[in-house]
Coordinates of C-alpha atoms in Angstrom, one line a residue:
M1 CA 16.6 -21.4 7.0
Q2 CA 17.3 -18.6 9.5
L3 CA 16.2 -15.0 8.9
G4 CA 16.1 -11.8 10.9
M5 CA 13.2 -9.4 11.1
I6 CA 13.5 -5.8 12.3
G7 CA 10.1 -4.1 12.7
L8 CA 7.2 -6.1 14.2
G9 CA 4.3 -4.0 13.3
R10 CA 1.1 -5.0 11.4
M11 CA 3.0 -6.6 8.6
G12 CA 6.4 -7.5 10.0
A13 CA 5.0 -9.6 12.9
N14 CA 2.7 -11.6 10.5
M15 CA 5.5 -12.2 8.1
V16 CA 7.5 -13.8 10.9
R17 CA 4.5 -16.0 11.8
R18 CA 4.1 -17.0 8.1
L19 CA 7.8 -17.8 7.9
M20 CA 7.7 -19.9 11.1
R21 CA 4.7 -21.8 9.8
A22 CA 6.9 -22.8 6.8
G23 CA 9.6 -24.1 9.1
H24 CA 12.0 -21.1 9.0
D25 CA 13.8 -19.9 12.2
C26 CA 13.3 -16.2 12.9
V27 CA 15.3 -13.8 15.0
V28 CA 13.2 -10.7 15.8
Y29 CA 13.9 -7.1 17.0
D30 CA 11.6 -4.1 17.5
V31 CA 11.8 -1.0 19.6
S32 CA 8.7 -2.3 21.4
E33 CA 9.8 -5.0 23.9
E34 CA 6.1 -6.1 24.0
A35 CA 6.2 -6.9 20.3
V36 CA 9.3 -9.0 20.7
A37 CA 8.0 -10.8 23.7
A38 CA 4.8 -11.7 21.8
L39 CA 6.6 -13.4 19.0
E40 CA 9.0 -15.1 21.4
A41 CA 6.0 -16.7 23.0
E42 CA 5.1 -18.1 19.5
G43 CA 8.6 -19.6 18.9
A44 CA 10.7 -16.8 17.5
T45 CA 14.1 -15.8 19.0
G46 CA 14.0 -12.4 20.4
A47 CA 16.6 -9.7 20.7
R48 CA 16.5 -6.5 22.8
T49 CA 19.4 -4.7 21.0
L50 CA 20.7 -4.6 17.5
D51 CA 24.0 -5.9 18.7
E52 CA 22.2 -8.9 20.3
F53 CA 20.1 -9.3 17.1
A54 CA 23.2 -9.6 14.9
A55 CA 24.9 -12.0 17.3
K56 CA 22.0 -14.4 17.2
L57 CA 22.0 -14.6 13.4
T58 CA 24.1 -17.3 11.8
K59 CA 26.7 -16.0 9.3
P60 CA 26.2 -15.1 6.5
R61 CA 23.3 -13.2 8.0
A62 CA 20.1 -12.2 6.3
T63 CA 17.5 -9.8 7.6
I64 CA 14.4 -8.1 6.5
I65 CA 13.6 -4.6 7.6
M66 CA 9.9 -3.7 7.9
V67 CA 9.9 -0.1 9.1
P68 CA 8.5 3.2 7.8
A69 CA 10.5 4.6 4.9
A70 CA 11.4 7.6 7.0
V71 CA 13.4 5.5 9.6
V72 CA 15.2 3.1 7.2
D73 CA 18.4 5.1 7.2
V74 CA 18.4 5.4 11.0
T75 CA 17.8 1.6 11.3
L76 CA 20.6 0.8 8.9
A77 CA 22.9 3.2 10.8
G78 CA 22.3 1.2 14.0
L79 CA 22.5 -2.2 12.3
T80 CA 25.3 -2.2 9.8
P81 CA 28.1 -1.8 12.4
H82 CA 27.2 -5.3 13.7
F83 CA 27.0 -6.9 10.2
E84 CA 29.9 -8.2 8.1
P85 CA 30.8 -8.7 4.5
G86 CA 28.5 -11.2 2.8
D87 CA 25.5 -10.4 5.0
V88 CA 22.3 -9.4 3.3
I89 CA 19.8 -6.7 4.3
I90 CA 16.4 -6.5 2.6
D91 CA 14.2 -3.5 2.9
G92 CA 10.6 -4.8 2.7
G93 CA 8.9 -1.5 3.4
N94 CA 7.7 1.2 1.0
S95 CA 11.0 3.0 0.4
Y96 CA 11.7 5.2 -2.6
Y97 CA 13.6 3.2 -5.2
R98 CA 16.2 6.0 -5.6
D99 CA 17.0 5.6 -1.9
D100 CA 17.6 1.9 -2.5
I101 CA 20.2 2.7 -5.1
R102 CA 22.0 5.1 -2.7
R103 CA 21.8 2.7 0.2
S104 CA 23.1 -0.2 -1.9
E105 CA 26.1 1.8 -3.0
E106 CA 26.8 2.9 0.6
L107 CA 26.5 -0.7 2.0
A108 CA 28.6 -2.2 -0.8
A109 CA 31.5 -0.2 0.5
G110 CA 31.4 -2.4 3.6
G111 CA 30.9 -5.6 1.7
L112 CA 27.1 -5.8 2.6
E113 CA 24.5 -6.8 0.0
Y114 CA 21.3 -4.9 -0.2
M115 CA 17.9 -5.9 -1.6
D116 CA 14.6 -4.1 -2.0
M117 CA 11.3 -6.1 -1.6
G118 CA 8.1 -4.3 -2.4
T119 CA 5.5 -6.1 -0.4
S120 CA 1.7 -6.2 -0.9
G121 CA -0.8 -8.0 1.2
G122 CA -1.4 -5.9 4.2
T123 CA -2.8 -7.4 7.4
H124 CA -4.3 -10.2 5.4
G125 CA -0.9 -11.5 4.3
L126 CA -0.6 -14.0 7.1
E127 CA -3.3 -16.2 5.6
R128 CA -3.3 -15.0 1.9
G129 CA 0.4 -14.6 1.5
Y130 CA 2.3 -11.6 0.3
C131 CA 2.9 -10.5 -3.3
L132 CA 6.6 -9.7 -3.5
M133 CA 8.4 -7.5 -6.0
I134 CA 12.1 -8.0 -5.5
G135 CA 15.2 -6.1 -6.6
G136 CA 18.9 -6.9 -6.0
P137 CA 21.8 -9.1 -6.9
D138 CA 21.1 -12.5 -8.5
D139 CA 23.2 -14.4 -6.0
A140 CA 21.4 -12.9 -3.0
F141 CA 18.0 -13.6 -4.6
A142 CA 19.0 -17.3 -5.2
R143 CA 20.2 -17.7 -1.7
L144 CA 17.0 -16.3 -0.1
E145 CA 14.5 -17.6 -2.6
P146 CA 13.1 -20.2 0.0
V147 CA 12.2 -17.2 2.2
F148 CA 10.4 -15.4 -0.7
E149 CA 8.6 -18.5 -1.6
A150 CA 7.4 -19.1 1.9
L151 CA 6.0 -15.5 2.2
A152 CA 4.3 -15.6 -1.2
P153 CA 0.8 -16.9 -1.8
G154 CA 1.8 -19.8 -4.0
V155 CA 0.3 -21.0 -7.3
G156 CA -3.0 -22.0 -5.7
E157 CA -4.2 -18.5 -5.1
A158 CA -5.2 -17.7 -8.7
P159 CA -5.9 -19.9 -11.7
P160 CA -3.2 -20.0 -14.4
T161 CA -3.5 -17.5 -17.2
P162 CA -4.8 -19.5 -20.3
G163 CA -2.0 -20.2 -22.7
R164 CA 0.8 -19.1 -20.3
D165 CA 3.8 -21.3 -20.6
K166 CA 6.9 -19.8 -18.9
P167 CA 8.9 -22.6 -17.3
G168 CA 11.0 -21.3 -14.4
S169 CA 9.0 -18.1 -13.8
T170 CA 8.1 -17.4 -10.2
A171 CA 5.4 -14.8 -11.0
E172 CA 2.6 -17.4 -10.7
K173 CA 3.9 -18.2 -7.2
G174 CA 3.4 -14.6 -6.2
Y175 CA 7.1 -13.4 -6.1
L176 CA 9.3 -12.0 -8.8
H177 CA 13.0 -10.9 -9.1
C178 CA 12.2 -7.7 -11.0
G179 CA 15.8 -6.7 -11.7
K180 CA 18.8 -5.0 -10.0
V181 CA 18.6 -2.9 -6.9
G182 CA 15.6 -0.6 -6.9
A183 CA 13.6 -2.5 -9.4
G184 CA 11.4 -4.2 -6.8
H185 CA 10.4 -0.9 -5.2
F186 CA 10.0 0.7 -8.6
V187 CA 7.4 -2.0 -9.5
K188 CA 5.8 -1.6 -6.0
M189 CA 5.7 2.2 -6.5
V190 CA 3.7 1.8 -9.7
H191 CA 1.5 -0.9 -8.1
N192 CA 0.5 1.6 -5.4
G193 CA -0.1 4.3 -7.9
I194 CA -2.5 2.0 -9.7
E195 CA -4.0 1.2 -6.3
Y196 CA -4.8 4.9 -5.8
G197 CA -6.6 5.0 -9.1
L198 CA -8.6 1.8 -8.5
M199 CA -9.6 2.9 -5.0
A200 CA -10.7 6.4 -6.3
A201 CA -12.8 4.8 -9.0
Y202 CA -14.7 2.6 -6.5
A203 CA -15.1 5.5 -4.1
E204 CA -16.5 7.9 -6.7
G205 CA -18.8 5.2 -8.1
F206 CA -20.3 4.4 -4.7
N207 CA -20.7 8.1 -4.0
I208 CA -22.8 8.5 -7.1
L209 CA -25.0 5.6 -6.0
K210 CA -25.3 7.1 -2.6
H211 CA -26.7 10.4 -4.0
A212 CA -29.1 8.7 -6.4
N213 CA -32.0 10.0 -4.3
I214 CA -31.1 13.6 -4.7
G215 CA -34.3 14.3 -6.6
R216 CA -36.2 14.1 -3.3
T217 CA -34.2 16.8 -1.7
S218 CA -35.4 20.4 -1.8
R219 CA -33.2 22.7 -3.9
E220 CA -33.5 26.4 -3.7
A221 CA -34.2 28.3 -6.9
D222 CA -31.5 31.0 -6.8
A223 CA -28.4 32.2 -8.6
E224 CA -26.2 30.1 -6.4
T225 CA -27.8 26.7 -7.0
A226 CA -27.6 24.7 -10.2
P227 CA -31.0 23.4 -11.0
L228 CA -31.7 19.7 -11.1
G229 CA -33.4 19.3 -14.5
D230 CA -35.5 16.2 -13.9
P231 CA -35.7 15.2 -10.2
H232 CA -37.7 12.1 -11.0
F233 CA -34.6 10.6 -12.6
Y234 CA -32.9 10.6 -9.2
D235 CA -35.4 8.9 -7.0
Y236 CA -33.6 5.7 -5.9
D237 CA -32.7 4.4 -2.5
I238 CA -29.8 2.0 -3.4
D239 CA -28.3 -0.3 -0.7
L240 CA -24.6 0.2 -1.2
G241 CA -23.6 -2.9 0.7
E242 CA -25.9 -5.0 -1.4
V243 CA -24.4 -3.5 -4.6
A244 CA -20.9 -4.2 -3.4
E245 CA -21.9 -7.8 -2.6
L246 CA -23.6 -8.1 -6.0
W247 CA -20.6 -6.8 -8.0
R248 CA -18.3 -9.4 -6.3
R249 CA -20.0 -12.1 -8.4
G250 CA -19.5 -12.2 -12.1
S251 CA -18.9 -8.5 -12.6
V252 CA -15.9 -7.2 -14.6
V253 CA -15.2 -4.8 -11.7
G254 CA -14.8 -7.6 -9.2
S255 CA -11.5 -7.4 -7.1
W256 CA -10.1 -7.9 -3.7
L257 CA -10.6 -4.2 -3.1
L258 CA -14.3 -4.6 -3.8
D259 CA -14.3 -7.6 -1.4
L260 CA -12.9 -5.4 1.3
T261 CA -15.5 -2.6 0.4
A262 CA -18.3 -5.2 0.9
V263 CA -16.9 -6.1 4.3
S264 CA -16.7 -2.4 5.3
Y265 CA -20.4 -1.8 4.4
L266 CA -21.4 -4.9 6.3
D267 CA -19.5 -3.8 9.4
D268 CA -20.5 -0.1 9.2
P269 CA -23.3 0.6 6.6
N270 CA -22.8 4.4 6.7
L271 CA -19.0 4.2 7.2
D272 CA -19.4 6.4 10.3
A273 CA -16.1 5.2 11.8
F274 CA -14.2 6.9 9.0
T275 CA -13.4 10.5 8.2
G276 CA -13.1 12.0 4.7
S277 CA -9.4 12.7 5.0
V278 CA -7.3 10.1 3.0
S279 CA -3.6 9.8 3.6
D280 CA -1.0 9.3 0.9
S281 CA 2.2 7.6 2.0
G282 CA 4.5 8.6 -0.9
E283 CA 4.2 6.0 -3.6
G284 CA 1.5 7.9 -5.5
R285 CA 3.7 11.0 -5.6
W286 CA 6.7 9.0 -6.7
T287 CA 4.7 7.3 -9.5
A288 CA 3.5 10.7 -10.7
V289 CA 7.2 12.0 -10.8
A290 CA 8.2 8.9 -12.7
A291 CA 5.4 9.4 -15.3
I292 CA 6.4 13.0 -15.8
E293 CA 10.1 12.3 -16.1
E294 CA 9.4 9.4 -18.5
G295 CA 7.0 11.6 -20.5
V296 CA 4.2 9.0 -20.0
P297 CA 0.6 10.2 -19.6
A298 CA -1.0 9.0 -16.3
P299 CA -4.1 11.3 -15.9
V300 CA -6.1 8.8 -13.8
L301 CA -3.3 8.0 -11.3
N302 CA -2.5 11.7 -11.0
A303 CA -6.1 12.7 -10.5
A304 CA -6.4 10.0 -7.7
L305 CA -3.4 11.4 -6.0
F306 CA -4.6 15.0 -6.2
E307 CA -8.0 13.8 -4.9
R308 CA -6.2 12.6 -1.7
F309 CA -4.5 16.0 -1.4
A310 CA -7.9 17.6 -1.6
S311 CA -9.3 15.3 1.1
Q312 CA -6.6 16.4 3.5
G313 CA -7.8 20.0 3.1
A314 CA -5.0 21.1 0.8
D315 CA -7.5 22.7 -1.5
E316 CA -9.1 24.9 1.1
H317 CA -7.2 28.1 0.1
A318 CA -7.9 27.4 -3.6
N319 CA -11.6 27.2 -2.8
R320 CA -11.4 30.4 -0.9
V321 CA -9.8 32.1 -3.9
L322 CA -12.6 30.7 -6.1
N323 CA -15.2 32.2 -3.8
A324 CA -13.4 35.5 -3.6
M325 CA -13.3 35.8 -7.4
R326 CA -17.0 34.8 -7.7
F327 CA -17.9 37.5 -5.1
Q328 CA -15.8 40.1 -6.8
F329 CA -17.1 39.6 -10.3
G330 CA -20.7 38.8 -9.5
G331 CA -21.4 39.5 -5.9
H332 CA -21.9 35.7 -5.3
H333 CA -22.0 34.7 -1.6
V334 CA -21.1 31.2 -0.4
K335 CA -24.1 29.1 0.5
P336 CA -23.8 26.9 3.6
S337 CA -23.3 23.2 2.9
A338 CA -26.4 21.0 3.1

């Protein structure tokens, strides 16, 4: 079937390629003419304006938007004047599910159908497929299911769960109609909140391993330095890349995230190419808000979110306050970092 794609970045372009491999026709648009031309050379139909984009789609139209959450409304404002009742717009980015509900109501006034599609898979999705968490009307989902199935990994990517017998379920294929508008991005929001926690656990664990030789470092004996009780208990030089590779095999902490960590250590053993500042794109915050409003404890996910804030330097003033208090009550001076 034919589908439009707006936004040809790291994920949008590869989604187009995966769809074309499955035999679907794609009309593509991006603010970058180079991105459009690159996919035209691979067989997609390019458009240089949103008017031209809409004209090249067969009615009833269907398009996926893969743009940052901050520019979805701007994109919709430019696109919807060229769409007609019965057309479907799918937001495949990481939008806030509450914005989905608002946008759906606004577009419904013009007869347009709106769907939200939480998408996980990153830059590896072209080959591995994308895990899709979908919200929206039943009829729109049924109409576009061939697209979702083409983008998803399929049943071969993971062994079936023992004893699972759910005829008609698409979850084992890697895509799921989670419910009405907003449900897809709600599930993706929590998915990313969990991702924050998993990533933080790996990062903290490897950091403990990295410092397992601290017993060999000299530590001053003064009021500002906590003593290391038994230095000989911390006399190990552990190869982090080898541990990552080891844990990939037979360990209960094995995962795709660990696979990627092993690749990172192989490419850059000291991770010198990376800084210590970790971005948060919104989903972790929204997950924390949902947990608070639901009255559901989520200490691990919240701690992982706050850890990212700290990595961005947002704790600097708090640390200054701590040092100020220590100086005032005990005359403690800050020691330079090792």
